Short mmCIF file of C-alpha atoms and ligand atoms in Angstrom, two decimals:
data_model
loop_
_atom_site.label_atom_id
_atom_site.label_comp_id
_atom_site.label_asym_id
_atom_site.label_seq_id
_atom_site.Cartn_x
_atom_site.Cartn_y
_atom_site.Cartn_z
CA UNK R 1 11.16 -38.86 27.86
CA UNK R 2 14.25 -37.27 26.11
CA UNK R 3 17.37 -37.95 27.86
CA UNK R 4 19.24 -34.67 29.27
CA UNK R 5 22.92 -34.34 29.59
CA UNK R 6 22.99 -32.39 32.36
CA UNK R 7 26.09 -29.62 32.59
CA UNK R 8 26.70 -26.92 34.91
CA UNK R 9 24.98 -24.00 32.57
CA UNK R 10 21.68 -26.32 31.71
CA UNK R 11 21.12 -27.53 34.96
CA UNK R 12 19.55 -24.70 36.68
CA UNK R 13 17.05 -25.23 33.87
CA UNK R 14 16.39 -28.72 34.28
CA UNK R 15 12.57 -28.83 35.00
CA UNK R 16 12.09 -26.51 32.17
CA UNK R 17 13.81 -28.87 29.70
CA UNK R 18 11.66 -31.57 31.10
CA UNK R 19 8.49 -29.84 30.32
CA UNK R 20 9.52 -28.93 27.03
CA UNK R 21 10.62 -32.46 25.83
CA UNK R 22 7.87 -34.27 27.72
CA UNK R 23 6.14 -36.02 24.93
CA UNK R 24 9.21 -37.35 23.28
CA UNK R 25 10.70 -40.60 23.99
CA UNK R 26 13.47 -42.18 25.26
CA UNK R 27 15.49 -42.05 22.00
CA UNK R 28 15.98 -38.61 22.01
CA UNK R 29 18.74 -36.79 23.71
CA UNK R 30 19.19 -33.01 24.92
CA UNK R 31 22.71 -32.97 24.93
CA UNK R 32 25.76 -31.03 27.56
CA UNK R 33 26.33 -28.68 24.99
CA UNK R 34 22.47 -27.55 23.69
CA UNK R 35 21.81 -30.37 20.91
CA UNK R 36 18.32 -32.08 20.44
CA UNK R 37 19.03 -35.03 18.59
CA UNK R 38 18.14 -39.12 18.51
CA UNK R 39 20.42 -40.99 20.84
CA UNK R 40 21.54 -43.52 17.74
CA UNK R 41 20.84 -41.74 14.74
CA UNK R 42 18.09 -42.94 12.64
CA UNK R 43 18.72 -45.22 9.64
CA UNK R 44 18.75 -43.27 5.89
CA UNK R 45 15.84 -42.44 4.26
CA UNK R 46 17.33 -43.26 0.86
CA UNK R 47 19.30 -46.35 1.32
CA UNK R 48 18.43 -47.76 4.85
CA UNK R 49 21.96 -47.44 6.19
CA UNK R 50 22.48 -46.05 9.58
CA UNK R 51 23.35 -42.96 9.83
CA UNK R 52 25.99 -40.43 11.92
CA UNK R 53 26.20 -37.23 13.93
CA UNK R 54 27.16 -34.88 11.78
CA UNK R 55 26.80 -31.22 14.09
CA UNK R 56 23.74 -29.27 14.15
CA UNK R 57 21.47 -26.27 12.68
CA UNK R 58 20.88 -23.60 14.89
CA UNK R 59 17.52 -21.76 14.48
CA UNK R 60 17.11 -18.14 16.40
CA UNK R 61 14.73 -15.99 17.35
CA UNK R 62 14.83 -12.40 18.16
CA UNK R 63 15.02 -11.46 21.59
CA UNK R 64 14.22 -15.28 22.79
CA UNK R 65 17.27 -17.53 21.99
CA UNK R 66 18.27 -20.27 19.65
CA UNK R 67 17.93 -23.75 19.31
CA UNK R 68 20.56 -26.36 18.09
CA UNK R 69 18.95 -29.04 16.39
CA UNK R 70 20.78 -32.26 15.37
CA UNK R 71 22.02 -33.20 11.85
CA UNK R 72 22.78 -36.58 10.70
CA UNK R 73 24.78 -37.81 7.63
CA UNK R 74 24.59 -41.35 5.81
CA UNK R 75 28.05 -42.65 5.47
CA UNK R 76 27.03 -44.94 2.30
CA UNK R 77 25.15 -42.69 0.06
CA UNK R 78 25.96 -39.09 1.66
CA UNK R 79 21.91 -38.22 2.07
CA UNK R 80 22.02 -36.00 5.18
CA UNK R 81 19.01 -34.95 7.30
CA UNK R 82 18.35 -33.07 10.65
CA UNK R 83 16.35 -33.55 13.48
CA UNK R 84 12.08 -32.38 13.79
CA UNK R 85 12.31 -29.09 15.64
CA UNK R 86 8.05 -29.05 16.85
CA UNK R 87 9.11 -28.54 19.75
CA UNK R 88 10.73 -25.13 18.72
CA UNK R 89 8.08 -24.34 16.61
CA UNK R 90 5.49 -25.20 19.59
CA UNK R 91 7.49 -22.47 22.15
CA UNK R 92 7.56 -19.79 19.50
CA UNK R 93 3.66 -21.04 18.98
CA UNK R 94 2.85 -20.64 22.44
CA UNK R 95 4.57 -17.00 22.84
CA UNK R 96 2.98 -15.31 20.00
CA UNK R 97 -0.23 -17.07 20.78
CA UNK R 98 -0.34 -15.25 24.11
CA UNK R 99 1.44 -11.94 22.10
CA UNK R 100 -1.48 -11.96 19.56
CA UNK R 101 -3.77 -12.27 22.51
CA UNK R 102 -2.67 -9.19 24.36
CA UNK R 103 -3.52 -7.36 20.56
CA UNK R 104 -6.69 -8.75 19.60
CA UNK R 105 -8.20 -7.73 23.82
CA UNK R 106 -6.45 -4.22 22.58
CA UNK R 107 -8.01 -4.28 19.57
CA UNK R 108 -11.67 -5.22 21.06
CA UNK R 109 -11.20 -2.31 23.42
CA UNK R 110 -10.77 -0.02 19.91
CA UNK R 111 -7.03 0.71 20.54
CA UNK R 112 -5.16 1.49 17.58
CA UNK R 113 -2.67 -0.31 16.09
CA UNK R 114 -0.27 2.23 16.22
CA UNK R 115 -0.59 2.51 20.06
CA UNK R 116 -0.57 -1.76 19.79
CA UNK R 117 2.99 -1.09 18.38
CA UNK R 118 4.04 1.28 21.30
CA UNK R 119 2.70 -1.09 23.82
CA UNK R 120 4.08 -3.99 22.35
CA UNK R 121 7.48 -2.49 22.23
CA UNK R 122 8.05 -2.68 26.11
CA UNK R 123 6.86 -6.38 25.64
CA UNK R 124 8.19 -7.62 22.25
CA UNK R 125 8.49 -5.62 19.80
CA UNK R 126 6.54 -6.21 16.15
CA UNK R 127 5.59 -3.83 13.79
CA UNK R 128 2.05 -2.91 13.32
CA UNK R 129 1.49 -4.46 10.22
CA UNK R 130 2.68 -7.48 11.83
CA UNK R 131 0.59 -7.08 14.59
CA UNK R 132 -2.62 -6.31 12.39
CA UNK R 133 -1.75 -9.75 10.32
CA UNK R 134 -1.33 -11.72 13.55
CA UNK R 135 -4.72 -10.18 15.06
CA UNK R 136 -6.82 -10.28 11.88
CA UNK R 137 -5.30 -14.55 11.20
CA UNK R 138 -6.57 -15.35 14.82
CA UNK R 139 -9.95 -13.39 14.47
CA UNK R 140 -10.39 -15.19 11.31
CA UNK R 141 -9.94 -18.54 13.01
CA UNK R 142 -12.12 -18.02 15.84
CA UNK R 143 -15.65 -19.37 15.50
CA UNK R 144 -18.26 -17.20 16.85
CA UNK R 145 -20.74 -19.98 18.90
CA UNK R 146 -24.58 -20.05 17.58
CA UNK R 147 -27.03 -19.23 20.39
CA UNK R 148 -29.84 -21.42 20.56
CA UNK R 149 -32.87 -21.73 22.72
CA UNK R 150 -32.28 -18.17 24.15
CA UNK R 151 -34.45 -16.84 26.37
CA UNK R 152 -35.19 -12.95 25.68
CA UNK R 153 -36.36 -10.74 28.21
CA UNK R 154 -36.77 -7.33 29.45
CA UNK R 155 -35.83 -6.06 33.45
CA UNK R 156 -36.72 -3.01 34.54
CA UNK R 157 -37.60 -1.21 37.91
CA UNK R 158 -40.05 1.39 38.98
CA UNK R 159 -39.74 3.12 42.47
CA UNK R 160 -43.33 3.94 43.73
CA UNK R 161 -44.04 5.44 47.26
CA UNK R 162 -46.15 3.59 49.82
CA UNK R 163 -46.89 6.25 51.75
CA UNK R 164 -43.87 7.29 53.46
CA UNK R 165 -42.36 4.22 52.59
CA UNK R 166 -40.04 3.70 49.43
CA UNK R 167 -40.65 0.73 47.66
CA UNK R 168 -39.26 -0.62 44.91
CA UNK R 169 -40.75 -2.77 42.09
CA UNK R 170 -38.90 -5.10 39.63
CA UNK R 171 -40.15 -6.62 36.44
CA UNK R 172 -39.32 -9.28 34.41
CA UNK R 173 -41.06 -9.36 30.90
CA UNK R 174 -40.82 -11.97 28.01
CA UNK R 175 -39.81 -10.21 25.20
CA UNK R 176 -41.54 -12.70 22.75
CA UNK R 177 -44.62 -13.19 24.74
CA UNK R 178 -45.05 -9.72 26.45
CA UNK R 179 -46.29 -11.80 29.28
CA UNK R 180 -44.79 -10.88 32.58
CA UNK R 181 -42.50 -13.84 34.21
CA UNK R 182 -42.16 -12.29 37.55
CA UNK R 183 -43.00 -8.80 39.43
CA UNK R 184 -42.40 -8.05 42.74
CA UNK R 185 -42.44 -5.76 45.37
CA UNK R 186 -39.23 -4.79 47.62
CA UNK R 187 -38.07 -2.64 50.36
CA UNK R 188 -34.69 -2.46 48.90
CA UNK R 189 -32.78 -3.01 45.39
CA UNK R 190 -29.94 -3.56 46.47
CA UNK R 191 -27.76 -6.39 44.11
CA UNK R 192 -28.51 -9.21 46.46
CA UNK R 193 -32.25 -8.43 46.16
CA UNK R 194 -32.28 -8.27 42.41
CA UNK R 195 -29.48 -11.31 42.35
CA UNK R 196 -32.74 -13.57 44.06
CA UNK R 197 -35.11 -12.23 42.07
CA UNK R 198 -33.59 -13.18 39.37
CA UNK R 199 -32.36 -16.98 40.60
CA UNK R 200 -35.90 -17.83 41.58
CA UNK R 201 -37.47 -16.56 38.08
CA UNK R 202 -35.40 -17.41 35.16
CA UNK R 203 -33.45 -20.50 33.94
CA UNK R 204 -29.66 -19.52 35.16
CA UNK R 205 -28.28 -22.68 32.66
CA UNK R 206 -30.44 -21.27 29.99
CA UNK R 207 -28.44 -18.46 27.80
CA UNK R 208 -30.15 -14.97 28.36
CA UNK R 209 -30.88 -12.22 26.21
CA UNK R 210 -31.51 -9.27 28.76
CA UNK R 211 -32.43 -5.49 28.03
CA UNK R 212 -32.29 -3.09 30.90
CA UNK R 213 -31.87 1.08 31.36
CA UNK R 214 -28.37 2.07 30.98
CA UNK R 215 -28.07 1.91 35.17
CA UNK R 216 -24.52 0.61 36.67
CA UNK R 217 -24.32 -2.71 38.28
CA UNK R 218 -26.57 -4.54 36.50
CA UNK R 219 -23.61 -6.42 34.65
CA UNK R 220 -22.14 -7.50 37.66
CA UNK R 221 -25.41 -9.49 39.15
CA UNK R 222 -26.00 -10.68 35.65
CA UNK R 223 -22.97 -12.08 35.32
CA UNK R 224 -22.73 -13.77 38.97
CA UNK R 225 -26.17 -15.36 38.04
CA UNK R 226 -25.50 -16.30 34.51
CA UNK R 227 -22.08 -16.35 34.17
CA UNK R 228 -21.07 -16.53 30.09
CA UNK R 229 -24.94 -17.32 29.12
CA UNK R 230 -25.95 -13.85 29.27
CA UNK R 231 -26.07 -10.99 26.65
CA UNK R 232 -26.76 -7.74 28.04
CA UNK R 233 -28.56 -4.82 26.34
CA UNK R 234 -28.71 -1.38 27.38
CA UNK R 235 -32.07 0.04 25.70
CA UNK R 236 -31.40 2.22 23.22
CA UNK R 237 -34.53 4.66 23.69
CA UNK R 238 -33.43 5.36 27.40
CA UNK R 239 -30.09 6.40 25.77
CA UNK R 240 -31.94 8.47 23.31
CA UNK R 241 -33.30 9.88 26.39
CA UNK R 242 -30.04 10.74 27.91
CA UNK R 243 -29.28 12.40 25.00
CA UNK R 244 -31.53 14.75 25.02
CA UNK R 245 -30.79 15.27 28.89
CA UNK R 246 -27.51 16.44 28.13
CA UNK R 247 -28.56 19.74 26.13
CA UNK R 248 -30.27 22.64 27.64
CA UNK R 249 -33.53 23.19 27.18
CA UNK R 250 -33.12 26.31 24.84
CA UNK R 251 -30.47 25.02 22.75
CA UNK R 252 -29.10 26.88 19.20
CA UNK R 253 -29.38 25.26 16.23
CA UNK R 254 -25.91 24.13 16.42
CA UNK R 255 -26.79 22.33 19.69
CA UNK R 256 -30.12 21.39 18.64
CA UNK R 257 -28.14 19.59 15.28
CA UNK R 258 -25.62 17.83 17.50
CA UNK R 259 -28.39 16.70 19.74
CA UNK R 260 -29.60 14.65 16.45
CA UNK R 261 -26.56 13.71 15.07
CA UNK R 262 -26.03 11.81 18.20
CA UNK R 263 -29.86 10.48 18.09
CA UNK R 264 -28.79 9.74 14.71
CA UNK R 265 -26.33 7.11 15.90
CA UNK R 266 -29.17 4.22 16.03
CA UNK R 267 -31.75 5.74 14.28
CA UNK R 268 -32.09 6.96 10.47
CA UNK R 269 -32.48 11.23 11.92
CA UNK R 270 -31.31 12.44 8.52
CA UNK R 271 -34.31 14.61 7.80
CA UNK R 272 -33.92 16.27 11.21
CA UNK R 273 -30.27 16.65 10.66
CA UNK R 274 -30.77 17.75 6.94
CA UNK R 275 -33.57 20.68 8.27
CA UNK R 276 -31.16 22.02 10.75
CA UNK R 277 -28.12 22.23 8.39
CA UNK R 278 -30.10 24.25 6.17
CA UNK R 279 -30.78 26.75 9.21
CA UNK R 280 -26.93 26.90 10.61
CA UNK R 281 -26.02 29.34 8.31
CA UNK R 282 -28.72 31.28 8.77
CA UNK R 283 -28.07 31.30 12.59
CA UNK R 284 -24.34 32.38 12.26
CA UNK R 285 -25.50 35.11 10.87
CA UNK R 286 -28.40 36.09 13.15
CA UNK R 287 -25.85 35.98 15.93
CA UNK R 288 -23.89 38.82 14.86
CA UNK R 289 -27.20 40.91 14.94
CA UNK R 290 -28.66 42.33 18.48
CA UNK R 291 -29.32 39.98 20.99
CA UNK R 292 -33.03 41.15 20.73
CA UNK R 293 -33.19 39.90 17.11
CA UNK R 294 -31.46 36.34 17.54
CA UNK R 295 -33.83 35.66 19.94
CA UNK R 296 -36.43 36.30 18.13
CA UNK R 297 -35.35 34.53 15.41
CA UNK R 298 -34.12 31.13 16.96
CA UNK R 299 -38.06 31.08 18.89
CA UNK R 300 -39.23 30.67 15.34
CA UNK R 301 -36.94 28.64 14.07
CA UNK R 302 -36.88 26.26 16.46
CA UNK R 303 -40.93 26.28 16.27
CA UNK R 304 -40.36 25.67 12.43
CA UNK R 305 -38.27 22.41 13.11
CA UNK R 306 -40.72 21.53 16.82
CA UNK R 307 -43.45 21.23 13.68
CA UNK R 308 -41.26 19.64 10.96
CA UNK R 309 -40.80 17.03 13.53
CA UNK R 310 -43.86 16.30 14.57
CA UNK R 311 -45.12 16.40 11.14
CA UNK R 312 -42.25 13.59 10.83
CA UNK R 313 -43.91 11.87 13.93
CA UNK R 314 -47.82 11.75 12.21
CA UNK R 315 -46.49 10.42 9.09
CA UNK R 316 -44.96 7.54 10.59
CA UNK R 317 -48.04 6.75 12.69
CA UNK R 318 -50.61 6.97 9.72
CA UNK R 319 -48.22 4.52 7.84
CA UNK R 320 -47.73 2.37 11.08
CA UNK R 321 -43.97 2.48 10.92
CA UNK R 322 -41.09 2.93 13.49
CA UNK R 323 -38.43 5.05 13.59
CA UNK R 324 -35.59 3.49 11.11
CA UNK R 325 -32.90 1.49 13.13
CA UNK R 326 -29.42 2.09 11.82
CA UNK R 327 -27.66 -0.96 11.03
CA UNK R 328 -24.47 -2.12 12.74
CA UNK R 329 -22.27 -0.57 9.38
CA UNK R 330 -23.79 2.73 9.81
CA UNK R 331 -24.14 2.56 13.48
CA UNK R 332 -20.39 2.45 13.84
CA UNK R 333 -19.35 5.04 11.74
CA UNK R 334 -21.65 7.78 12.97
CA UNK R 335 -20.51 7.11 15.54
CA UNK R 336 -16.63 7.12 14.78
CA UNK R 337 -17.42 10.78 13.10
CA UNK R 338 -18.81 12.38 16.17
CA UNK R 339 -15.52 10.73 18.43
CA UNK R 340 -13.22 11.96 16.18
CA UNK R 341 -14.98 15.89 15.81
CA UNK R 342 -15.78 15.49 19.78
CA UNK R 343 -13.27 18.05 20.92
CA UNK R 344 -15.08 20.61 19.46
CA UNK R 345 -18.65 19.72 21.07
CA UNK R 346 -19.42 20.83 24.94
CA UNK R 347 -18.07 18.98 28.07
CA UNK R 348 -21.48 17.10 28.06
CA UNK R 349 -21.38 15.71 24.79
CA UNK R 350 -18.17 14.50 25.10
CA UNK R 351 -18.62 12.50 28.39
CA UNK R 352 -22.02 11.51 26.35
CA UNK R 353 -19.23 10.11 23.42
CA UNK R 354 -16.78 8.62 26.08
CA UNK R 355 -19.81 6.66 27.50
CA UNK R 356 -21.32 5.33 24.35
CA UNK R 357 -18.17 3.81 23.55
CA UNK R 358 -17.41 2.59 26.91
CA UNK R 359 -20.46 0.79 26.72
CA UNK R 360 -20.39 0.14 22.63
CA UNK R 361 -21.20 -3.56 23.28
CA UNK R 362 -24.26 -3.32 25.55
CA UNK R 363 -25.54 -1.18 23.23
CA UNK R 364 -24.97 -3.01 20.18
CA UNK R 365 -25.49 -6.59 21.46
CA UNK R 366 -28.87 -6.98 19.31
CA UNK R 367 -26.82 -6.64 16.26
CA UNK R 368 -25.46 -9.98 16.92
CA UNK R 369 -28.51 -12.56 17.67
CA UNK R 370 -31.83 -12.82 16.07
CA UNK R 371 -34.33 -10.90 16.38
CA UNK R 372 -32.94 -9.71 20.01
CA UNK R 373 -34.67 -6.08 21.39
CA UNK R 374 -32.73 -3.24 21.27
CA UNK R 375 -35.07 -1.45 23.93
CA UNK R 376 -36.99 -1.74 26.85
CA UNK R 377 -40.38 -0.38 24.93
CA UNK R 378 -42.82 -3.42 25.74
CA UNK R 379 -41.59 -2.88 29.77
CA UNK R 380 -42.42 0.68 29.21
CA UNK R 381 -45.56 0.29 27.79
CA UNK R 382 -46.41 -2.37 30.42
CA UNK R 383 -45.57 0.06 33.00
CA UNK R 384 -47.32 2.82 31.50
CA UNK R 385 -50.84 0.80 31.43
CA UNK R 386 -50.21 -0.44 35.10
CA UNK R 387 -48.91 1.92 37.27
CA UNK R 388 -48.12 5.32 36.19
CA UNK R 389 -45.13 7.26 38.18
CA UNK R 390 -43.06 9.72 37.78
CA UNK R 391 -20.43 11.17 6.76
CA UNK R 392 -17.12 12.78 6.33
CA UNK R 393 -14.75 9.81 6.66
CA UNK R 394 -15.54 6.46 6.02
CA UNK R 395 -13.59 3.65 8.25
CA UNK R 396 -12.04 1.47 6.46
CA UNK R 397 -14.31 -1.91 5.67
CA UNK R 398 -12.08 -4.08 7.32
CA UNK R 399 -11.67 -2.18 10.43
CA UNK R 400 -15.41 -2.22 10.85
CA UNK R 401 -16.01 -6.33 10.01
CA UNK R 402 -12.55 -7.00 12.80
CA UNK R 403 -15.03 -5.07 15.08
CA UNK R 404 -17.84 -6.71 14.79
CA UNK R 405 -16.40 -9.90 14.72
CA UNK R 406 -14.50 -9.14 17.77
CA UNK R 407 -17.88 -7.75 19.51
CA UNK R 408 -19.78 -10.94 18.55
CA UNK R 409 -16.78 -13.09 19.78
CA UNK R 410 -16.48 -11.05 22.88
CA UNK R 411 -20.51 -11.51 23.68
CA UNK R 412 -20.28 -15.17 22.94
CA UNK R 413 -18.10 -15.11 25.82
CA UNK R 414 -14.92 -16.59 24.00
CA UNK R 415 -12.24 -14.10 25.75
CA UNK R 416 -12.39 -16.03 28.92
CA UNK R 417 -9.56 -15.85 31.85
CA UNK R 418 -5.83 -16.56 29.54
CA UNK R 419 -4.58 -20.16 30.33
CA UNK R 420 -0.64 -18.44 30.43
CA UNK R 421 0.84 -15.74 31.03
CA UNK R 422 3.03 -13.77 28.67
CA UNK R 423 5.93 -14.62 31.55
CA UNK R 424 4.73 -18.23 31.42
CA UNK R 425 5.85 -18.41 27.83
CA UNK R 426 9.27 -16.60 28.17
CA UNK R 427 10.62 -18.80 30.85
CA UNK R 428 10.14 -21.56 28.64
CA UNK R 429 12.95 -19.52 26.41
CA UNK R 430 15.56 -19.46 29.29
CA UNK R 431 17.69 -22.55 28.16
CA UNK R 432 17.75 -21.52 25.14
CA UNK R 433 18.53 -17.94 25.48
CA UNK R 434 20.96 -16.34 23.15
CA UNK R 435 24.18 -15.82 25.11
CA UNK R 436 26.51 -14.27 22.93
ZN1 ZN F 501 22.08 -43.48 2.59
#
């Protein structure tokens, strides 16, 4: 290990030293006044001589210090050379690895870069630009792991009466198969019931595709039984279901077109959405008239477009196709257009907005593997046969490929617990901090 000259300003810093010049050897010296350097100078590259101390480069950072790095000079042909600064390099390496860390966990949670750039400034400052460089390097880097031998499968819960007596049932269906792996019966469903139900019924070391309603805590017992194997998908059709929940039952055809431009999100709507724009003129309009005659008119309008869809409905049955799933591209900017026009929609639509991109990942997660589920239809179905109860701006190309990247990084469970903190890697600075 390099030897350190010890003085009355580097002393207080002596462990730190120590762990920063651990893997050199004995030949190297940290000397009294700041110099890394060999002990005896090496011999010359050129002509084999030995060479001399000859002073020092300093190299500086902003807002972290400098570093004095030894020179040496050959006293028979004049070739001069200076000392390997890695270890330099490796501090700066370590702080902006943590600093580019910080951005790219910013970045996954959809904050801007400009508001990157505002944070950053109370941290270390860099301008965006640099920040969106450093972010989109390290995405670029990062390998996104391939999932094999995953196990896809649906969970769901139905709450049937016995008697006076609230049960509760949970189901676990193979998404491939269709075949139930486990149903039971319980008095409660509390986590630590559905925790066991799940331990006793599905491989825990196995990674885990699993599709459930858009209910809280499921996450949390997934992940305590699974830890990083599992990828969690909220069904989209229960959404969809939500959706239409949060409009009243009479809506106007302004409503009644926001309803399906959020519907449209997932699913290809745009002959719904293309009828109704055709009728919103019409309505503005109508409104101005008596009261009397708007309501007249929206009853047959919205009968027009109750029949339109349906007729929508028919055709896809008698051709045997499914409603047209967005892909992730067009997904993301739908949505992205409704966030950014959301002030102007009603209080429920915009917590509707705020949700769907809270939970953009859980809702997107099929995107990412193989022919994963995006709903909870075969659970449905199986419940419904066994017991019955109760485009204006387009975002820019990159933006949308960091995103999914990030997502499919994020679901492969690479963003684990940091190794250092962003303190961690300053202290490492103090001996060399810029004093003047
Ligand atoms: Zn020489």
């Amino acid at each position: 290990m390099t030897k350190m000259q010890l003085s009355l300003i580097n002393f207080p810093y002596r462990e730190t030293l120590s762990t920063i010049f651990e893997n050199y050897s004995n030949d190297f010296e940290f000397t009294a006044n700041g110099i890394f350097r060999r002990i005896v100078p090496p011999l010359c590259p050129e002509c084999g001589y030995p060479m001399s101390h000859n002073g020092f480069n300093t190299y500086q950072k902003g807002h972290l210090g400098e570093a004095n790095v030894g020179k040496y000079l050959c006293g028979a042909c004049g070739k001069s050379t200076q000392e390997d600064r890695d270890f330099w390099i490796k501090l700066k390496t370590n702080l902006f690895g943590i600093i580019t860390e910080i951005c790219t966990r910013l970045r996954l949670n959809h904050v801007s870069y400009e508001v990157i750039e505002s944070v950053m400034s109370y941290l270390y400052p860099r301008d965006k630009d640099t920040i969106r460089n450093m972010v989109q390097c390290a995405i670029e880097e990062m390998e996104v792991p391939s999932v094999k031998n995953i196990q896809f499968v649906h969970y769901d819960e139905q709450h049937p009466k016995a008697g006076r007596n609230q049960k509760y049932r949970l189901t676990l269906l193979d998404s491939v198969t269709r075949q139930v792996i486990a149903e039971e019966l319980f008095d409660s469903k509390d986590s630590g019931t559905i925790e066991s139900f799940l331990r006793r019924n599905l491989d825990s070391h196995r990674q885990i595709f699993i599709v459930t309603d858009l209910y809280r805590g499921y996450s949390d017992v997934f992940k305590r039984v699974f830890g990083n194997k599992v990828i969690h998908q909220f069904c989209l059709l229960h959404l969809n279901k939500l959706i239409v929940n949060d409009f009243p039952r009479k809506t106007s055809v302004e409503q009644e077109l926001i309803k399906y431009r959020l519907l449209n999100i997932f699913y290809n709507r745009a002959p719904e959405i293309e009828f109704l724009s055709c009728l919103i003129e019409e309505e503005k309009t109508m409104k101005q008239r008596s009261s009397r005659e708007y309501k007249s008119w929206i009853k047959d309008a919205k009968h027009a477009f109750r029949e339109f869809v349906h007729g929508l409905e028919l055709k896809r049955r008698r051709e045997n196709k499914k409603l047209e799933q967005r892909n992730y591209y067009d997904a993301l900017n739908n949505f992205k257009i409704l966030k950014m026009e959301s002030d102007s929609f009603m209080i429920s639509v915009r917590k509707r907005l705020a949700k769907i991109e809270e939970l953009w990942p859980n809702l997107t997660a099929f995107y990412f593997v193989d022919n994963a589920p995006a709903t909870n239809n075969p659970i449905e179905n199986y419940y419904s046969t066994s017991l019955k109860t109760h485009r204006k701006k387009q975002l820019e190309e990159l933006g949308i490929e960091e995103q999914m990247k990030l997502s499919a990084l994020k679901r492969a469970g690479v963003f684990g617990k940091p190794q250092k903190t962003l303190l961690d890697a300053f202290f490492m600075f103090i001996p060399f901090l810029d004093t003047g």
